[in-house]
Tab-separated table of C-alpha atoms in Angstrom:
chain	number	residue	atom	x	y	z
A	1	MET	CA	-0.092	0.001	0.105
A	2	THR	CA	1.296	3.224	-1.163
A	3	ALA	CA	2.143	5.489	1.646
A	4	ILE	CA	0.072	9.336	0.805
A	5	PRO	CA	2.337	11.967	1.979
A	6	LEU	CA	0.556	14.911	4.251
A	7	GLY	CA	1.911	17.695	3.455
A	8	VAL	CA	3.315	20.970	4.677
A	9	PRO	CA	2.111	21.753	8.472
A	10	ARG	CA	0.465	25.858	8.229
A	11	ARG	CA	1.267	27.099	11.299
A	12	MET	CA	-0.884	29.018	13.139
A	13	VAL	CA	-2.199	32.735	12.975
A	14	GLU	CA	-3.878	34.335	15.594
A	15	PHE	CA	-5.806	37.556	15.712
A	16	SER	CA	-8.384	39.086	17.634
A	17	LEU	CA	-12.318	38.489	15.743
A	18	ASP	CA	-14.915	40.680	17.814
A	19	GLY	CA	-13.249	41.045	21.128
A	20	GLN	CA	-11.833	36.624	20.552
A	21	ALA	CA	-8.345	35.657	19.968
A	22	VAL	CA	-8.951	33.174	17.038
A	23	ARG	CA	-6.232	30.757	15.495
A	24	VAL	CA	-6.430	29.637	12.383
A	25	PRO	CA	-3.785	28.044	9.639
A	26	GLU	CA	-1.741	30.173	7.489
A	27	GLY	CA	-3.257	31.544	4.021
A	28	SER	CA	-7.006	31.487	5.888
A	29	THR	CA	-9.562	34.235	5.154
A	30	VAL	CA	-11.124	36.055	7.193
A	31	LEU	CA	-14.609	34.787	5.982
A	32	ASP	CA	-12.999	31.639	7.043
A	33	ALA	CA	-11.854	32.961	10.191
A	34	CYS	CA	-15.580	34.002	10.969
A	35	ARG	CA	-17.093	30.762	9.784
A	36	ALA	CA	-14.726	28.889	12.418
A	37	ALA	CA	-15.650	30.328	15.036
A	38	GLY	CA	-19.499	30.440	13.974
A	39	THR	CA	-19.588	34.425	13.244
A	40	GLU	CA	-22.045	34.463	10.184
A	41	VAL	CA	-21.259	37.101	7.404
A	42	PRO	CA	-22.910	37.069	4.617
A	43	THR	CA	-21.735	37.197	1.383
A	44	LEU	CA	-23.150	36.073	-2.250
A	45	CYS	CA	-20.659	36.385	-4.577
A	46	HIS	CA	-18.409	33.823	-2.699
A	47	GLY	CA	-17.699	30.437	-3.538
A	48	ASP	CA	-16.068	27.292	-2.440
A	49	THR	CA	-14.369	26.184	-5.942
A	50	LEU	CA	-13.693	29.693	-7.035
A	51	ARG	CA	-11.622	32.077	-6.373
A	52	PRO	CA	-12.807	35.293	-4.502
A	53	LYS	CA	-13.727	38.076	-7.053
A	54	ASN	CA	-15.079	40.858	-4.409
A	55	ALA	CA	-17.625	42.043	-6.222
A	56	CYS	CA	-20.697	41.675	-4.005
A	57	ARG	CA	-19.410	43.360	-1.192
A	58	VAL	CA	-21.863	41.938	1.000
A	59	CYS	CA	-19.534	40.674	3.611
A	60	VAL	CA	-17.158	43.788	4.893
A	61	VAL	CA	-15.946	43.929	7.921
A	62	GLU	CA	-14.143	46.769	9.595
A	63	VAL	CA	-9.942	45.975	9.820
A	64	GLU	CA	-8.035	48.368	12.392
A	65	GLY	CA	-5.836	50.719	10.418
A	66	SER	CA	-7.543	49.786	7.548
A	67	ARG	CA	-9.115	53.393	5.631
A	68	THR	CA	-11.495	51.345	3.762
A	69	LEU	CA	-13.996	48.266	4.737
A	70	VAL	CA	-12.603	45.330	3.617
A	71	PRO	CA	-14.176	41.864	1.847
A	72	ALA	CA	-13.766	39.131	4.266
A	73	CYS	CA	-13.902	36.427	1.706
A	74	SER	CA	-9.996	37.581	0.157
A	75	ARG	CA	-8.561	39.543	2.979
A	76	THR	CA	-6.002	36.984	4.591
A	77	ALA	CA	-6.173	36.501	8.441
A	78	GLU	CA	-2.276	38.134	9.228
A	79	PRO	CA	-0.675	38.320	13.267
A	80	GLY	CA	-2.181	40.766	15.151
A	81	MET	CA	-4.580	42.283	13.537
A	82	THR	CA	-8.300	43.474	14.815
A	83	VAL	CA	-11.327	42.219	12.780
A	84	ARG	CA	-15.216	43.718	13.664
A	85	THR	CA	-17.767	42.265	12.147
A	86	GLY	CA	-20.534	43.822	13.303
A	87	THR	CA	-19.832	48.162	13.850
A	88	GLU	CA	-21.924	49.996	12.147
A	89	ARG	CA	-20.335	51.086	9.963
A	90	ALA	CA	-19.822	47.605	8.487
A	91	ARG	CA	-23.908	47.023	9.439
A	92	HIS	CA	-24.636	50.043	7.291
A	93	SER	CA	-22.963	49.184	4.233
A	94	ARG	CA	-23.802	45.385	3.688
A	95	ARG	CA	-28.124	46.831	4.380
A	96	THR	CA	-26.910	50.143	1.130
A	97	VAL	CA	-25.493	46.765	-0.497
A	98	LEU	CA	-28.847	44.619	-0.248
A	99	GLU	CA	-31.395	48.073	-0.596
A	100	LEU	CA	-29.614	48.330	-3.981
A	101	LEU	CA	-29.608	44.799	-5.160
A	102	ALA	CA	-33.055	44.369	-4.260
A	103	SER	CA	-34.014	47.360	-5.893
A	104	SER	CA	-32.970	46.076	-9.308
A	105	VAL	CA	-33.337	42.668	-9.447
A	106	ASP	CA	-34.890	39.866	-8.342
A	107	LEU	CA	-33.918	37.869	-5.237
A	108	SER	CA	-36.481	36.056	-4.811
A	109	THR	CA	-34.307	32.690	-5.345
A	110	THR	CA	-31.313	33.743	-3.519
A	111	PRO	CA	-30.913	31.996	-0.495
A	112	ARG	CA	-30.983	33.617	3.024
A	113	ALA	CA	-31.630	37.319	0.738
A	114	ALA	CA	-34.870	37.524	2.310
A	115	ASP	CA	-33.336	36.806	6.094
A	116	TRP	CA	-30.919	39.149	5.011
A	117	ILE	CA	-32.628	42.363	4.525
A	118	LYS	CA	-34.718	41.619	7.504
A	119	GLU	CA	-31.609	41.277	9.952
A	120	TYR	CA	-29.895	44.619	8.453
A	121	GLU	CA	-33.458	46.797	8.111
A	122	ALA	CA	-32.785	47.204	4.547
A	123	GLU	CA	-35.438	48.922	2.745
A	124	PRO	CA	-34.869	48.676	-1.395
A	125	GLY	CA	-38.659	50.634	-1.707
A	126	ARG	CA	-36.712	53.894	-0.602
A	127	PHE	CA	-35.667	54.490	-3.720
A	128	GLY	CA	-39.017	55.000	-5.116
A	129	PRO	CA	-41.222	53.035	-7.873
A	130	ASP	CA	-39.072	54.918	-10.406
A	131	ALA	CA	-36.016	52.846	-9.360
A	132	ALA	CA	-34.557	50.838	-12.491
A	133	ARG	CA	-35.122	47.242	-13.136
A	134	LEU	CA	-34.054	44.430	-14.788
A	135	ASP	CA	-36.933	43.361	-15.395
A	136	GLU	CA	-36.213	40.452	-18.595
A	137	GLU	CA	-37.768	37.898	-19.989
A	138	ALA	CA	-35.884	34.267	-19.206
A	139	LYS	CA	-33.895	32.845	-22.025
A	140	ILE	CA	-35.123	29.768	-22.669
A	141	ASP	CA	-33.378	28.412	-26.023
A	142	ASN	CA	-32.787	25.196	-24.540
A	143	GLU	CA	-33.746	22.093	-23.122
A	144	LEU	CA	-31.329	22.071	-20.243
A	145	TYR	CA	-31.338	25.433	-19.087
A	146	VAL	CA	-32.654	28.979	-18.231
A	147	ARG	CA	-30.633	31.988	-18.284
A	148	ALA	CA	-32.955	34.339	-16.231
A	149	TYR	CA	-30.988	38.175	-16.108
A	150	ASP	CA	-33.583	39.107	-14.235
A	151	LYS	CA	-31.786	37.689	-11.191
A	152	CYS	CA	-28.474	38.443	-11.917
A	153	ILE	CA	-26.373	40.682	-9.395
A	154	LEU	CA	-22.992	40.376	-11.660
A	155	CYS	CA	-20.870	38.071	-9.388
A	156	TYR	CA	-18.897	36.508	-12.123
A	157	LYS	CA	-19.077	33.485	-11.066
A	158	CYS	CA	-20.280	32.238	-13.772
A	159	VAL	CA	-17.962	33.360	-16.045
A	160	ASP	CA	-14.875	32.538	-13.581
A	161	ALA	CA	-16.504	28.736	-13.996
A	162	CYS	CA	-16.727	28.552	-17.582
A	163	GLY	CA	-13.403	30.342	-17.865
A	164	ASP	CA	-9.958	29.921	-16.784
A	165	GLN	CA	-10.647	28.637	-13.339
A	166	TRP	CA	-12.313	25.829	-14.247
A	167	GLN	CA	-13.910	24.805	-17.828
A	168	ASN	CA	-11.751	27.155	-19.943
A	169	THR	CA	-14.813	27.029	-22.950
A	170	PHE	CA	-15.124	30.848	-22.263
A	171	ALA	CA	-18.259	31.251	-23.208
A	172	ILE	CA	-19.656	33.362	-21.629
A	173	ALA	CA	-18.100	36.817	-20.217
A	174	VAL	CA	-19.651	40.590	-19.069
A	175	THR	CA	-20.735	43.077	-22.232
A	176	GLY	CA	-22.013	46.465	-21.579
A	177	ARG	CA	-20.839	49.198	-19.223
A	178	GLY	CA	-22.531	50.467	-15.573
A	179	PHE	CA	-26.527	49.971	-15.640
A	180	ASP	CA	-26.148	48.005	-18.976
A	181	ALA	CA	-23.892	45.295	-17.850
A	182	ARG	CA	-24.530	42.103	-18.701
A	183	ILE	CA	-23.171	38.176	-18.721
A	184	ALA	CA	-23.755	37.399	-22.438
A	185	VAL	CA	-22.656	34.315	-25.235
A	186	GLU	CA	-20.500	36.424	-27.840
A	187	HIS	CA	-22.267	38.651	-29.875
A	188	ASP	CA	-25.394	37.969	-27.489
A	189	ALA	CA	-26.155	34.703	-29.766
A	190	PRO	CA	-28.400	32.185	-28.492
A	191	LEU	CA	-27.202	29.441	-26.519
A	192	THR	CA	-27.158	26.957	-29.005
A	193	ASP	CA	-25.519	28.780	-31.719
A	194	SER	CA	-22.535	29.748	-28.847
A	195	ALA	CA	-19.518	27.984	-27.996
A	196	CYS	CA	-20.910	26.585	-24.493
A	197	VAL	CA	-20.530	23.106	-24.156
A	198	TYR	CA	-23.741	22.527	-21.961
A	199	CYS	CA	-21.820	21.723	-18.918
A	200	GLY	CA	-23.704	23.425	-16.517
A	201	ASN	CA	-20.945	24.611	-13.813
A	202	CYS	CA	-22.118	27.955	-14.166
A	203	ILE	CA	-25.398	26.979	-12.647
A	204	GLU	CA	-23.736	24.607	-10.000
A	205	VAL	CA	-22.204	28.426	-9.142
A	206	CYS	CA	-24.846	30.720	-9.564
A	207	PRO	CA	-25.765	31.938	-5.978
A	208	THR	CA	-29.504	33.842	-6.879
A	209	GLY	CA	-30.852	31.208	-9.682
A	210	ALA	CA	-30.090	33.752	-12.785
A	211	LEU	CA	-29.056	30.211	-13.966
A	212	SER	CA	-31.726	27.081	-13.260
A	213	PHE	CA	-31.776	23.761	-14.674
A	214	LYS	CA	-34.961	24.178	-17.079
A	215	SER	CA	-37.101	21.654	-14.422
A	216	GLU	CA	-36.796	23.588	-11.847
A	217	PHE	CA	-37.384	26.655	-13.895
A	218	ASP	CA	-40.046	24.696	-15.053
A	219	ARG	CA	-42.004	23.924	-11.834
A	220	ARG	CA	-41.485	27.301	-10.436
A	221	ALA	CA	-43.300	28.731	-12.951
A	222	ALA	CA	-45.954	25.859	-12.235
A	223	GLY	CA	-45.640	26.432	-8.208
A	224	THR	CA	-44.073	22.450	-7.753
A	225	TRP	CA	-41.230	23.376	-6.880
A	226	ASP	CA	-41.184	22.630	-3.340
A	227	GLU	CA	-37.489	21.858	-1.825
A	228	SER	CA	-38.439	20.591	1.562
A	229	ARG	CA	-39.636	17.512	-0.361
A	230	GLN	CA	-36.941	16.825	-2.148
A	231	THR	CA	-34.115	13.953	-1.168
A	232	ARG	CA	-30.618	13.879	-2.596
A	233	THR	CA	-28.638	11.181	-3.127
A	234	THR	CA	-24.859	10.569	-4.141
A	235	THR	CA	-23.742	7.844	-6.365
A	236	VAL	CA	-21.141	7.716	-9.085
A	237	CYS	CA	-21.865	8.794	-12.565
A	238	ALA	CA	-21.831	5.229	-14.991
A	239	TYR	CA	-20.561	7.304	-18.577
A	240	CYS	CA	-17.255	6.836	-17.659
A	241	GLY	CA	-14.403	5.779	-15.720
A	242	VAL	CA	-13.724	9.138	-14.326
A	243	GLY	CA	-15.487	8.212	-10.840
A	244	CYS	CA	-16.968	11.588	-10.701
A	245	ASN	CA	-19.933	11.661	-8.227
A	246	LEU	CA	-23.568	12.847	-8.373
A	247	THR	CA	-25.765	14.065	-6.324
A	248	LEU	CA	-29.289	13.327	-7.445
A	249	HIS	CA	-32.112	15.750	-6.468
A	250	VAL	CA	-35.521	13.927	-6.505
A	251	GLN	CA	-38.933	15.318	-5.843
A	252	ASP	CA	-42.542	13.360	-6.777
A	253	ASN	CA	-40.475	10.242	-7.780
A	254	GLU	CA	-38.400	12.566	-10.559
A	255	ILE	CA	-34.582	13.715	-10.975
A	256	VAL	CA	-35.531	17.569	-11.006
A	257	LYS	CA	-31.567	18.650	-11.033
A	258	VAL	CA	-27.883	16.937	-10.467
A	259	THR	CA	-25.910	18.668	-8.381
A	260	SER	CA	-22.203	17.520	-7.374
A	261	PRO	CA	-20.748	17.607	-4.053
A	262	HIS	CA	-17.817	20.505	-3.742
A	263	ASP	CA	-15.489	18.434	-1.848
A	264	ASN	CA	-15.161	16.037	-3.844
A	265	PRO	CA	-11.633	15.021	-4.832
A	266	VAL	CA	-12.491	14.208	-8.669
A	267	THR	CA	-15.402	16.956	-9.587
A	268	HIS	CA	-14.917	19.807	-7.277
A	269	GLY	CA	-18.527	20.553	-8.066
A	270	ASN	CA	-17.936	20.220	-11.445
A	271	LEU	CA	-19.424	17.860	-14.316
A	272	CYS	CA	-20.235	17.399	-18.133
A	273	ILE	CA	-23.503	17.895	-19.381
A	274	LYS	CA	-24.211	13.690	-19.236
A	275	GLY	CA	-23.241	13.647	-15.685
A	276	ARG	CA	-25.329	17.054	-15.413
A	277	PHE	CA	-28.016	16.206	-17.725
A	278	GLY	CA	-27.882	13.128	-19.332
A	279	TYR	CA	-30.303	11.719	-17.034
A	280	GLN	CA	-33.208	11.241	-18.436
A	281	HIS	CA	-33.120	7.807	-19.538
A	282	VAL	CA	-33.568	5.952	-16.265
A	283	GLN	CA	-37.331	7.883	-15.888
A	284	ASN	CA	-40.584	8.253	-18.093
A	285	ARG	CA	-41.276	11.554	-19.077
A	286	ASP	CA	-43.931	11.294	-22.085
A	287	GLY	CA	-45.885	8.569	-20.494
A	288	ARG	CA	-44.409	5.758	-23.036
A	289	ASP	CA	-42.796	2.392	-21.502
């Protein structure tokens, strides 16, 4: 049996977090430390399989000696630093960001968004009924997944997953400037005419439901999507010999979507088109035997 190398041990870094001394491995972020200490810091653009983009700014905290608030998701913990997560300055910033996001896009399918808006007493309606919103129709140009850009917060996670961090397909990017900025494929063509390989890894990392399985989109439109009634079963994909893990989400005895564990050493949450969408053969959709 071959021995598995343990790797180089990391020294521990100690600093003050909300008045308490905490110790985390060197290289950890402030957000890592907060989660290890049980301190909740909201975040939308952070992904555990992607490098931080610092886009949403909901996770900002106050660091003693820093002129500005810093994003906890990317700020590396340093020895002796003093971090405060619940100051009025940090809370005010989070409240404003949530108000701006909720007033311009649909956060109804963003996990925890409603709780955070309540917790931080955000009032998106204070910008008035004439506040600009991304009221766009969902793009449905294929049978696999839907793009509902009226829910997009431009977190760039889908761009990174499609680009050099995972898939290296580079099918999508940000186009436009300011309020006209959008996620789009080249020349804003239909998805079927783009370089998309339908791996669905962009769906996996989307934090708001702007990208979703068509099966989920259809069920939400019909009012039958209910995660409380869904079971999750992790198995091994049988399409090839790589050994990717699949988590089957089943509702009413029907597979409604497929994900992959982010901590799996083979997939890290990523799949190909067969693993992500090739499940129709195991269930009867059209009533035929």
